[in-house]
Tab-separated table of C-alpha atoms in Angstrom:
chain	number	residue	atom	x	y	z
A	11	UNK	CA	13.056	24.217	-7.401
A	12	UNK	CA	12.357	22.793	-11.122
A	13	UNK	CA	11.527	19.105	-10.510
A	14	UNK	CA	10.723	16.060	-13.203
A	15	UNK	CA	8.718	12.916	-11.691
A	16	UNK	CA	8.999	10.213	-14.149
A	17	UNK	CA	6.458	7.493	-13.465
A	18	UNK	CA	3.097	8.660	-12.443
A	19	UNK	CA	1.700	5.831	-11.043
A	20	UNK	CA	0.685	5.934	-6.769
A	21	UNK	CA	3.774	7.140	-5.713
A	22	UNK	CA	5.138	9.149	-8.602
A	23	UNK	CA	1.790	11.076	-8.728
A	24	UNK	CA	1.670	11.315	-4.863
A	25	UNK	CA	5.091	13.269	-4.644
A	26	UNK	CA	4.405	15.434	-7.679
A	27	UNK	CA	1.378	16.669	-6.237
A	28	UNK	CA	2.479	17.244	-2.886
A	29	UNK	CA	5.770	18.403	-4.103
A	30	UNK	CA	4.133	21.259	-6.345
A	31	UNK	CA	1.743	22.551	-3.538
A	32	UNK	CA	4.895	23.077	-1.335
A	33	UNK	CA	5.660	25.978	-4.482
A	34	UNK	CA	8.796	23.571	-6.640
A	35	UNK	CA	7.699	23.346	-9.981
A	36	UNK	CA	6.951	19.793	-11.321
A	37	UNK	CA	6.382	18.207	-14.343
A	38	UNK	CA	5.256	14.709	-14.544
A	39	UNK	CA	5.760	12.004	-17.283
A	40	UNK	CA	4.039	9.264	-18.272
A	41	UNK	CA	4.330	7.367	-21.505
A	42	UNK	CA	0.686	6.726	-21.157
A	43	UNK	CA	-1.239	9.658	-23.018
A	44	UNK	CA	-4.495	8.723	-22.069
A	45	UNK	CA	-3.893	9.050	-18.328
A	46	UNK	CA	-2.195	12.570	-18.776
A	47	UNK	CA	-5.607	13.518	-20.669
A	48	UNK	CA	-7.235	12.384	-17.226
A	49	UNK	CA	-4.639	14.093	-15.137
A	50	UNK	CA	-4.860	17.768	-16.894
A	51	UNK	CA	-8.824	17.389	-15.607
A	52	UNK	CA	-7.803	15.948	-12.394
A	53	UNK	CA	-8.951	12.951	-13.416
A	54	UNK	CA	-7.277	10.164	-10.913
A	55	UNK	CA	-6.576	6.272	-12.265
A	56	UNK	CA	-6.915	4.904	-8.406
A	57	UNK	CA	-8.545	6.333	-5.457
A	58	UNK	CA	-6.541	8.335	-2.903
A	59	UNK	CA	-8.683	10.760	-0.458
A	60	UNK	CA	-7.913	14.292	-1.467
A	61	UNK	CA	-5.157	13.883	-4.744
A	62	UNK	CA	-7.922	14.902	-6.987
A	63	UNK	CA	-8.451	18.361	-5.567
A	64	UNK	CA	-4.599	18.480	-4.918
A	65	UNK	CA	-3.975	17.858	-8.705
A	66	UNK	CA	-6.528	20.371	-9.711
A	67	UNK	CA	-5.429	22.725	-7.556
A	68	UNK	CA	-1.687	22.838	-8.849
A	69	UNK	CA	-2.420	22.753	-12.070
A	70	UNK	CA	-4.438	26.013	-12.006
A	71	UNK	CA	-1.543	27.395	-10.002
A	72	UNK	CA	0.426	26.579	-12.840
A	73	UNK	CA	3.219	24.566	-10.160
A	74	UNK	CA	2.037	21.315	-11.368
A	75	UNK	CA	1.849	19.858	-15.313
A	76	UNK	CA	2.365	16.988	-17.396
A	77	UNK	CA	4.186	15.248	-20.490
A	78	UNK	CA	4.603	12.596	-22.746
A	79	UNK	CA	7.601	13.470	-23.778
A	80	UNK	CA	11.019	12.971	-21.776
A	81	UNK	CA	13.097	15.348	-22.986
A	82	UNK	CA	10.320	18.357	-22.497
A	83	UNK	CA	9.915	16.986	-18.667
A	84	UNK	CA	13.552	16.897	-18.139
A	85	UNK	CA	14.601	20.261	-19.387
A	86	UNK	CA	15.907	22.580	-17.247
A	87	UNK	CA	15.327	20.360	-14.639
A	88	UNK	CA	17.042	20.607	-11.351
A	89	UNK	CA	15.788	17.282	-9.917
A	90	UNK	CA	14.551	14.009	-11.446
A	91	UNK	CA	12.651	11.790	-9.346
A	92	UNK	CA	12.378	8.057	-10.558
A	93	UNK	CA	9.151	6.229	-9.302
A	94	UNK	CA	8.671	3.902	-11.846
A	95	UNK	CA	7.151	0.375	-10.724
A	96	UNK	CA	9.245	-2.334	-9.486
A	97	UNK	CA	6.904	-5.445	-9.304
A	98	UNK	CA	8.443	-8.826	-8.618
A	99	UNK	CA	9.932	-11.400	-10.512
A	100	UNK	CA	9.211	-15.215	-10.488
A	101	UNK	CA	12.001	-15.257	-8.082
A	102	UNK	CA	10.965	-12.706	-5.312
A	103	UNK	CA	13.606	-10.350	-6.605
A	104	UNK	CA	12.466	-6.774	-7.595
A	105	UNK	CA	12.120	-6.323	-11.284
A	106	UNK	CA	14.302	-3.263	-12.330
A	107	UNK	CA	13.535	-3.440	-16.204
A	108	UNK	CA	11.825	0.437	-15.762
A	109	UNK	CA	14.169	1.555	-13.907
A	110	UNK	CA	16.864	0.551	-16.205
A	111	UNK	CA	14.595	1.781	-18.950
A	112	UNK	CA	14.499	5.316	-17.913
A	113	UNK	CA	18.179	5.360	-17.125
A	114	UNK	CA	18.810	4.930	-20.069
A	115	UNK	CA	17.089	7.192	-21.947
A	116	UNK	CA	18.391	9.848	-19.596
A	117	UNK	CA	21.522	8.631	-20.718
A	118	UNK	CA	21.085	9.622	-23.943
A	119	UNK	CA	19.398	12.745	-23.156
A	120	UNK	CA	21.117	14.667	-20.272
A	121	UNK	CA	23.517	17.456	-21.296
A	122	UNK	CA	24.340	18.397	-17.895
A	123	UNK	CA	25.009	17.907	-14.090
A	124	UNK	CA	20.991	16.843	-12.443
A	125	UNK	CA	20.229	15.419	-9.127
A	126	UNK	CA	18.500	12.287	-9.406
A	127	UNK	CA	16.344	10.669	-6.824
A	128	UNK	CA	15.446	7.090	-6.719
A	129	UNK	CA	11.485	6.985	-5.365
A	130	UNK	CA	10.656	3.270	-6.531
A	131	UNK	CA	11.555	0.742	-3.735
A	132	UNK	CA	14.566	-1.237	-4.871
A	133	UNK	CA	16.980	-3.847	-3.633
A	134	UNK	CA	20.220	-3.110	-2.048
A	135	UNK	CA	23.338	-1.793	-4.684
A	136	UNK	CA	20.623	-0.607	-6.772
A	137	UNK	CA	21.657	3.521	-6.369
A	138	UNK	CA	25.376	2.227	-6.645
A	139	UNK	CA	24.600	0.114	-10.245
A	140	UNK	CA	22.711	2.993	-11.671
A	141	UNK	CA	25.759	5.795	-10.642
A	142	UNK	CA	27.749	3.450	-12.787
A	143	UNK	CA	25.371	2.809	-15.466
A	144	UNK	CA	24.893	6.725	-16.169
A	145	UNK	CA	27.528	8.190	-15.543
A	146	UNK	CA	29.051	5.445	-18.138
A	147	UNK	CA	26.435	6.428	-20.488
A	148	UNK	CA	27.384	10.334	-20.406
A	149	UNK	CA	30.884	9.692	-20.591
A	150	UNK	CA	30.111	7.210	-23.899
A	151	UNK	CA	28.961	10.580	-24.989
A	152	UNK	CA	32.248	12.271	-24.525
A	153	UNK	CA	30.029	14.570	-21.814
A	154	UNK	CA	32.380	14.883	-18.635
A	155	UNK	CA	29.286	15.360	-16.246
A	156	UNK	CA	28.865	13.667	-12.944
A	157	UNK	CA	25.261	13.356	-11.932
A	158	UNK	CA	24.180	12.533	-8.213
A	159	UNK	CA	21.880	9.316	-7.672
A	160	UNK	CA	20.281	9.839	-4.572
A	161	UNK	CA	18.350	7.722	-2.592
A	162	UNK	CA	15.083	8.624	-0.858
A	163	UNK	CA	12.441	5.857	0.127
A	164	UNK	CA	9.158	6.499	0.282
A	165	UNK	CA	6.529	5.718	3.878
A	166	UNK	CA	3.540	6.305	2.082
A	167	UNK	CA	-0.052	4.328	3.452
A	168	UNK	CA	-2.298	4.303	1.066
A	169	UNK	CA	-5.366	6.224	2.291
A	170	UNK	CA	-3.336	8.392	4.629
A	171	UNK	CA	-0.224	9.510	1.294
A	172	UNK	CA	-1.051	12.811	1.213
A	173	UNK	CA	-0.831	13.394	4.847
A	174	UNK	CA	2.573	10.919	4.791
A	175	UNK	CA	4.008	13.211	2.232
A	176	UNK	CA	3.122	16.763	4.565
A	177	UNK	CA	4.231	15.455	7.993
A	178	UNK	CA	6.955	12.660	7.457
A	179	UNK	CA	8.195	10.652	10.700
A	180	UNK	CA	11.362	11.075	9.299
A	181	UNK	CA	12.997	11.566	5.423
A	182	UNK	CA	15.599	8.961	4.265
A	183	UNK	CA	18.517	10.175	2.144
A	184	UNK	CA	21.104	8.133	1.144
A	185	UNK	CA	24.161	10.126	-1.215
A	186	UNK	CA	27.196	9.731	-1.614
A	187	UNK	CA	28.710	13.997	-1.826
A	188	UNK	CA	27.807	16.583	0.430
A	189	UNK	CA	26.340	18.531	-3.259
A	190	UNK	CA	23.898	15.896	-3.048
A	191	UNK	CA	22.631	16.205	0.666
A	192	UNK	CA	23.027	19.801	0.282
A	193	UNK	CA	20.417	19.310	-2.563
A	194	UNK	CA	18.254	17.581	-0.749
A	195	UNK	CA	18.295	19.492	2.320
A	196	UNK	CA	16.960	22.870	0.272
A	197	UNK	CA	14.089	20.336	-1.391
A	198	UNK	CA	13.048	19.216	1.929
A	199	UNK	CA	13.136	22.750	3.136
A	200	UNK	CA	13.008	23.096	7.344
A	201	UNK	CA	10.202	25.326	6.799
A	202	UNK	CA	8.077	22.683	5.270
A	203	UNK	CA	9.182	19.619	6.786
A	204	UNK	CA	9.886	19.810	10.618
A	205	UNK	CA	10.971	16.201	10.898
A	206	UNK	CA	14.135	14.321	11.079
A	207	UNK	CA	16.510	14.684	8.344
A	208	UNK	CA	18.206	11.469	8.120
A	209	UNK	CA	21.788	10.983	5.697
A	210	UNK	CA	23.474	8.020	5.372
A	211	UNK	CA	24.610	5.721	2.681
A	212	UNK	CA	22.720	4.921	-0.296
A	213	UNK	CA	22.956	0.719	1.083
A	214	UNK	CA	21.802	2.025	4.114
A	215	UNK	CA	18.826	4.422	2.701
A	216	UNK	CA	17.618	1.316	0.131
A	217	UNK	CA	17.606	-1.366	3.211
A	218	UNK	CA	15.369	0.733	5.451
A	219	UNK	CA	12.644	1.044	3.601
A	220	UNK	CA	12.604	-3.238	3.568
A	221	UNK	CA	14.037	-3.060	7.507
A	222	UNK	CA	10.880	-0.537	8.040
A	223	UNK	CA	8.036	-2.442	5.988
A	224	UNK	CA	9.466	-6.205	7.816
A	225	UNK	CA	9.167	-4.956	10.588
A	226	UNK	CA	5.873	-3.444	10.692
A	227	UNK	CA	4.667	-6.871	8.556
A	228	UNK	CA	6.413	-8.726	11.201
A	229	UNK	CA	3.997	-7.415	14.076
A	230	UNK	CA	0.867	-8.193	12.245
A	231	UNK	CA	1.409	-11.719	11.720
A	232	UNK	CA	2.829	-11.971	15.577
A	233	UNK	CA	-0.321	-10.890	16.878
A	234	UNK	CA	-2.379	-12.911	13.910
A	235	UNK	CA	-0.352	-15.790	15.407
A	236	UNK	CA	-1.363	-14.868	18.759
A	237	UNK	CA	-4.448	-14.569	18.047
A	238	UNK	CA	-5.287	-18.241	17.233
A	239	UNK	CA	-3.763	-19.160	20.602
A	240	UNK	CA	-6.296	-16.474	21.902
A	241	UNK	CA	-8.937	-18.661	20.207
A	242	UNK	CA	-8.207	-21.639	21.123
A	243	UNK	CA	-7.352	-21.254	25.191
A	244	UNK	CA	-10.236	-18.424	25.525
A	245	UNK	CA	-8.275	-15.482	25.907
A	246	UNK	CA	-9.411	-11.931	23.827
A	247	UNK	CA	-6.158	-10.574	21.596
A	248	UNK	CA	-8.072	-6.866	21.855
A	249	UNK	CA	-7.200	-7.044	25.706
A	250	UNK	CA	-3.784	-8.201	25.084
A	251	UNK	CA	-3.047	-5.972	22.314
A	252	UNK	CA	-3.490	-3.022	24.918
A	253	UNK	CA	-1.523	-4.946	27.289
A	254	UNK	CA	1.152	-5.152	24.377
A	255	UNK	CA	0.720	-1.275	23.309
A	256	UNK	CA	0.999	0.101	26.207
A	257	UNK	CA	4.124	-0.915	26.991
A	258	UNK	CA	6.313	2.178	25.826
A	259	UNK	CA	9.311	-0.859	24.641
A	260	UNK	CA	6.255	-2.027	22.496
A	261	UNK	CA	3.992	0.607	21.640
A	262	UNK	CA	0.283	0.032	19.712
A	263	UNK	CA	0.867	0.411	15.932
A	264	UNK	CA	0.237	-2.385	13.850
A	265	UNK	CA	-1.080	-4.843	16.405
A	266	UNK	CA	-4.762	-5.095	15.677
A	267	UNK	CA	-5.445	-9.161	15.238
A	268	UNK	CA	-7.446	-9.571	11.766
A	269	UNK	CA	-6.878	-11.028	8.124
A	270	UNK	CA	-3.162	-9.795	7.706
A	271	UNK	CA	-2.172	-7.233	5.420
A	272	UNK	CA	-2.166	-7.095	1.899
A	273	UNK	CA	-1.507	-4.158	-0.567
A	274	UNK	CA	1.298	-3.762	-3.373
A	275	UNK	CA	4.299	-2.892	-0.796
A	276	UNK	CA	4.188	-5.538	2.067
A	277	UNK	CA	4.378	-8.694	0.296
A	278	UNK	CA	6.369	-7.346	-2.093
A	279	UNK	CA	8.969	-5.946	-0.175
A	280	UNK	CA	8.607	-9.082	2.092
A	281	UNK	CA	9.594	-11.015	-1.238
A	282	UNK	CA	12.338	-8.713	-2.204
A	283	UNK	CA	13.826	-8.912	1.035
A	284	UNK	CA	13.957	-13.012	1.194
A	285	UNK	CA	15.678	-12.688	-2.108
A	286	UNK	CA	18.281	-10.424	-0.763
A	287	UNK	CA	18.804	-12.573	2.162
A	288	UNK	CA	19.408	-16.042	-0.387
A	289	UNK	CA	22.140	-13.631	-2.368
A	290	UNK	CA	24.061	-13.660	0.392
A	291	UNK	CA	23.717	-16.726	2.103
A	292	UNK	CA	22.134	-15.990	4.680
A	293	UNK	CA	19.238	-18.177	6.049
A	294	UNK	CA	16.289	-15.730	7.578
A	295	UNK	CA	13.755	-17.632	9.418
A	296	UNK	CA	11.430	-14.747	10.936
A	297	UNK	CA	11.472	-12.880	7.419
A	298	UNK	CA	10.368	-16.155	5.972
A	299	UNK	CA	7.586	-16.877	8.438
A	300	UNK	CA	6.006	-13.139	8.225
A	301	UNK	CA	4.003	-14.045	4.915
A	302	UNK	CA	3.730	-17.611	5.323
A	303	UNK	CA	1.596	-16.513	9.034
A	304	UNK	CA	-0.118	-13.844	6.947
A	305	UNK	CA	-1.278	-16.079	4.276
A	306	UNK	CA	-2.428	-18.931	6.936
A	307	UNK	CA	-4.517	-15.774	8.790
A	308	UNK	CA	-7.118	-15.690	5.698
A	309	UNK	CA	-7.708	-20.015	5.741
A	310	UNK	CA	-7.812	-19.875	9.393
A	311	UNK	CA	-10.276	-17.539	9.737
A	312	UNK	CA	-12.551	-18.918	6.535
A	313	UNK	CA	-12.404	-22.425	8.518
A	314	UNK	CA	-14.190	-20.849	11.245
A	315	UNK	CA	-17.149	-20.082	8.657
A	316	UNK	CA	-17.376	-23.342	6.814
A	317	UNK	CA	-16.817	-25.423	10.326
A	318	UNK	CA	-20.592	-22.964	11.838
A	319	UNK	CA	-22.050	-24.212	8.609
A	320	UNK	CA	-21.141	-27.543	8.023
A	321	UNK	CA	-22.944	-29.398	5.463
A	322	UNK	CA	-25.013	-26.849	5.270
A	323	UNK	CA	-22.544	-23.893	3.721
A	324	UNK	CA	-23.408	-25.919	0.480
A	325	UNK	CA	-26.078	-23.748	-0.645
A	326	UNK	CA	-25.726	-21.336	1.755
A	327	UNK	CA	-25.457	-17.118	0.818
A	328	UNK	CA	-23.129	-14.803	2.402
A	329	UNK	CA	-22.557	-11.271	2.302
A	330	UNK	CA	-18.665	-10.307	2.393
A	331	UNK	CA	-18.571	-6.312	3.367
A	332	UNK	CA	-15.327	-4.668	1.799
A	333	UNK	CA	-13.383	-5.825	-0.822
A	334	UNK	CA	-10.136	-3.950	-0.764
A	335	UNK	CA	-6.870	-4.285	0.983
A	336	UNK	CA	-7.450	-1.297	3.342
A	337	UNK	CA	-10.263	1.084	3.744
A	338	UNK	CA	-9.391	4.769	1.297
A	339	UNK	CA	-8.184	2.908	-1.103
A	340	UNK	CA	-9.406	0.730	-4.427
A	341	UNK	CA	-6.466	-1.131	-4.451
A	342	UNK	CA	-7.144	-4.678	-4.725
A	343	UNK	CA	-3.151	-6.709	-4.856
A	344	UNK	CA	-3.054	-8.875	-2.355
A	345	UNK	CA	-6.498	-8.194	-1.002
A	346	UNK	CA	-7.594	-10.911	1.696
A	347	UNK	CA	-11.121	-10.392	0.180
A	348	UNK	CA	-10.026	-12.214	-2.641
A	349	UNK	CA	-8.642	-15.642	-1.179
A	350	UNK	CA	-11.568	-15.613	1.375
A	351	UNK	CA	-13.865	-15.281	-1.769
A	352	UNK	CA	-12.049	-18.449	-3.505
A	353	UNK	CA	-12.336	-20.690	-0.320
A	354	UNK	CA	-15.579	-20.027	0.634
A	355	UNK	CA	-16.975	-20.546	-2.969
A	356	UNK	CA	-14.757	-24.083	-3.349
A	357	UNK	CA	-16.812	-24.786	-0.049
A	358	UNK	CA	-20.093	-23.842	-1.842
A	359	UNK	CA	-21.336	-20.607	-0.277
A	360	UNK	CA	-22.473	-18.218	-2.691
A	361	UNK	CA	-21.260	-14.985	-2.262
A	362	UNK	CA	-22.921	-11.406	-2.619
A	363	UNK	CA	-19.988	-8.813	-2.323
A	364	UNK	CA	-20.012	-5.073	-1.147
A	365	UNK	CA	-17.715	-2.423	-0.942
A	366	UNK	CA	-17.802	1.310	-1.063
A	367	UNK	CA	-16.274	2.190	-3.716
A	368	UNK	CA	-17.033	-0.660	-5.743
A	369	UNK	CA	-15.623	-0.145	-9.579
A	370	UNK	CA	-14.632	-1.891	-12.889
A	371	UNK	CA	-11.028	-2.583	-12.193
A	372	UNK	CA	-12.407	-4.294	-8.285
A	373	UNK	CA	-14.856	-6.403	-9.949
A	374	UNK	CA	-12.535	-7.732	-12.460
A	375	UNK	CA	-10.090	-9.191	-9.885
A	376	UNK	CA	-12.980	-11.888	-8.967
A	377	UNK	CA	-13.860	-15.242	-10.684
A	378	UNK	CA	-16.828	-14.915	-13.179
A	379	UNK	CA	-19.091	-17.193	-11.064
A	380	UNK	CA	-22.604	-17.975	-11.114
A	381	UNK	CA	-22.161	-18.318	-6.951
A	382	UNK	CA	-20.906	-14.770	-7.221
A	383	UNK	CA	-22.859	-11.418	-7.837
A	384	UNK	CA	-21.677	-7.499	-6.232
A	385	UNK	CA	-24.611	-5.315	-4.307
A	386	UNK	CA	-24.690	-1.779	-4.212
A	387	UNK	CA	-25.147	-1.470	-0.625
A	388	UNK	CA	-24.003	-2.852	2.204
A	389	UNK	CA	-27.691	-4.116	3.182
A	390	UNK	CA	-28.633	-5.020	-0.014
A	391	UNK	CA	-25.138	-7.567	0.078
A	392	UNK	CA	-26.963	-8.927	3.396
A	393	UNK	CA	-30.699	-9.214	2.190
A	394	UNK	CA	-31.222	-12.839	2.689
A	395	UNK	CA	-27.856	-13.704	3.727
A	396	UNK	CA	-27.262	-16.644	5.965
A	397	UNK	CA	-23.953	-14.497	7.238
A	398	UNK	CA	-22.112	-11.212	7.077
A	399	UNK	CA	-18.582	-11.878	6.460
A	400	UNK	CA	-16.503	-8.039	7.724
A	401	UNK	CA	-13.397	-8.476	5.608
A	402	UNK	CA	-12.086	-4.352	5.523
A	403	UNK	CA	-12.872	-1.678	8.113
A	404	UNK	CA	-14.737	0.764	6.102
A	405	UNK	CA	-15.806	3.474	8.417
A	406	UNK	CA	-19.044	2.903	7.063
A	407	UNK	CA	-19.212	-0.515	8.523
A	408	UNK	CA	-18.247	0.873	12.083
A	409	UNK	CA	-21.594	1.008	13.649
A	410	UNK	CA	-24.247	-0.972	11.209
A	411	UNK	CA	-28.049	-0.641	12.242
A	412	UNK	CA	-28.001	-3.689	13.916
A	413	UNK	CA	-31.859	-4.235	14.007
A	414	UNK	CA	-32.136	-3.432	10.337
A	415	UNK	CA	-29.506	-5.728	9.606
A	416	UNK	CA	-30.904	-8.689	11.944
A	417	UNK	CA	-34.606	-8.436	9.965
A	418	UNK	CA	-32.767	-8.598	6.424
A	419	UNK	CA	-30.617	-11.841	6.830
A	420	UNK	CA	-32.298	-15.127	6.418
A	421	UNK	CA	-29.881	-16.166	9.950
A	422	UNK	CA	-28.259	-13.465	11.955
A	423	UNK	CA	-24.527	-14.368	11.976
A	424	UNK	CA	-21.639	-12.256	11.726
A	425	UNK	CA	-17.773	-13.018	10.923
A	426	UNK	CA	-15.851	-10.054	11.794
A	427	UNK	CA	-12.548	-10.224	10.278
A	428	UNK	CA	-11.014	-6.851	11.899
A	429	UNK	CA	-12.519	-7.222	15.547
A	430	UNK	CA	-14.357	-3.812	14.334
A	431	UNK	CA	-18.017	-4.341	16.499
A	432	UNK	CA	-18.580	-5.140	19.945
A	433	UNK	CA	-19.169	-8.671	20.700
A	434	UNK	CA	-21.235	-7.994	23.712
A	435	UNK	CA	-23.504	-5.287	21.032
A	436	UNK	CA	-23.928	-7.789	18.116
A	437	UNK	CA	-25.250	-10.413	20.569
A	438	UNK	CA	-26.996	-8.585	22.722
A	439	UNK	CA	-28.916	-7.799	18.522
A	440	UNK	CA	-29.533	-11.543	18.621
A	441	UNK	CA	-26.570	-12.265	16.686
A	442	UNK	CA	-23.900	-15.341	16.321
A	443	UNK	CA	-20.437	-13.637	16.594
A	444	UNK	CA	-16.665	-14.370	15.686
A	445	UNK	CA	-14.323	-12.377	15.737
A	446	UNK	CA	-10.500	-13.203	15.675
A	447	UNK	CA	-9.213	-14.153	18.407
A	448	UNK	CA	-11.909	-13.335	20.789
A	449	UNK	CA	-13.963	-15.454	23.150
């Protein structure tokens, strides 16, 4: 099939990647010229494991290429995905201004009948304000065309898209006319995609992906929560986290104790969602709590660091080991890194930062502080160090040459923000070791 992406950001480059090595032929636009120069050489503005070699491979096959220019992406086109960003607004509320944007202009440039799909996470009655904003638009026109709006979330982890996008749990559609499932149905072909094939109303399609996101938010901070119960009456949340997972009612995704999640989508979509629940009167105490628990999860677990210190954290060096939200990723919104950085520096620590792939655009997202300096290796970051602060699970961090590390730092104690190392390991190294909610 002939397919336009506009928006080429994470998720609009994602799904024209993965959508041209299944054989459609995409085109992506992006106002931004300079990043199409990049993306012709495969060039990638964030770092996703494997979209490099996916882009480059696509575009020599000729199934994957890029414009500047709408109308060139759009012609001929058979689909139009929309995955333009939707950050939020002062209010919580998802800001459609690019959406709205690019509606428009396909108002004024569509001269026939196109599918298009709605990628970008948006609020409920979105897909129903946009059928009637278009079609409006191409009947202003005189044009008696009815275009389907189609709505298809996306489940993407960062880290693991490219593998999201190949083997979906399930695919969302939400359409109104059996042309537009039927559409669908032959882009999501059986013999690619062996999952569930979901239809249902576009309401329907837009509130899952916030039901989905909640809910999976809504387990972290439970067993955060949990955690700090764990801490305080001597219990170990690892133990009761199997106990929890192995219930099949329960199950063990997304119930590892740690610093809470962070990320573009999760506290967004958290946001969104509290908005949607004030439009309609509604009062939603659990959504409320999930990122008010999350947030707490960062100062609770920096306490336990300046309380081993004391006085003495004034003056005191410590090495945080990974900086961004998740490990496979650069993405730094919302990174817990980044609020543990700010308290322990108000508290007087200075701070000597690692993580593995350690760039411009992560270095610019902390203070310009004379407490604060970045190391190119994770035992350089501890040379000296009064403590090791374990902020993201890096797979490099999984199994650290304990000895090595011990004779660097000037005192061997370790804060291990994901419960990543054995307790009974580090100690048995001579170390001082918290983890969350462990004994």
């Amino acid at each position: 099939m002939r397919i336009a992406v506009i928006g080429l950001g994470y998720v609009g480059l994602v799904t024209a990647a993965s959508l041209s090595d299944t054989g459609h032929h995409v085109i992506g636009y992006d106002a931004d010229t300079e990043k199409l120069e990049s993306l012709w050489n495969a060039e990638i503005p964030f770092f996703e494991p494997g979209l490099a070699q996916l882009v480059a491979k696509n575009v020599d096959r000729e199934t994957l290429s890029f414009s500047s220019t709408l109308d060139t992406a759009i012609q001929d086109r058979e689909i139009i995905f929309i995955a333009v960003g939707t950050p939020p607004g002062s209010d919580g509320s998802a800001d459609l201004t690019n959406i709205y944007q690019v509606i428009d202009s396909l108002g004024q440039l569509l001269d026939r009948a196109v599918t298009i799909v709605i990628k970008s996470t948006v609020p409920v009655g979105t897909n129903q304000a946009i059928d009637h904003t278009l079609n409006s638009l191409l009947k202003s026109r005189g044009l008696q065309l009815s275009c389907d709006i189609v709505s298809n979330p996306e489940f993407l982890r960062e880290g693991n898209a490219l593998y999201d996008v190949a083997h979906p749990d399930r695919i969302v559609i939400g359409a109104r006319s059996r042309r537009a499932f039927d559409t669908m149905r032959e882009l999501y072909s059986p013999s690619q995609f062996t999952c569930p094939v979901l239809e249902m109303e576009p309401a329907s399609a837009e509130l899952s992906k916030y039901a989905a996101n909640a809910f999976l938010a809504s387990r972290i901070s439970f067993v955060n929560e949990l955690s700090r119960l764990a801490d305080a009456v001597g219990a170990d949340i690892e133990q009761i986290s199997i106990a929890l997972g192995t219930d099949d009612r329960i199950g063990p995704h997304f119930l590892r104790a740690g610093l809470g999640y962070g990320g573009s989508c999760f506290p967004k979509d958290i946001l969104s969602l509290q908005h949607m629940y004030r439009e309609q009167g509604i009062d939603s105490a659990l959504t409320n709590s999930i990122q008010q628990v999350n947030s707490e999860q960062r100062n609770f677990f920096a306490t336990k660091a300046i309380r081993h210190f004391g006085d003495a954290i004034d003056g005191s060096t410590i090495a945080l080991w990974g900086l961004t939200f998740k490990p496979d990723t650069d993405d730094m919104r919302e990174a817990p890194s980044l609020e543990l950085a700010q308290l322990l520096l108000k508290a007087g620590a200075a701070l000597r930062l690692y993580d593995p792939v350690l760039n411009a655009a992560i270095r610019e997202r902390f203070p310009d502080d004379s407490q604060l300096e970045f190391a190119d290796d994770m035992y350089e970051a501890a040379r000296g160090a009064d403590a090791v602060v374990l902020v993201t699970e890096w797979i490099e961090f999984a199994e650290p040459d304990f000895s090595k590390l011990r004779g660097l730092m000037r005192t061997p104690v370790l804060f291990d923000g994901r419960n990543l190392w054995d307790p009974a390991v580090a100690r048995s190294e001579g170390f001082t070791y918290y983890g969350v909610g462990r004994p």
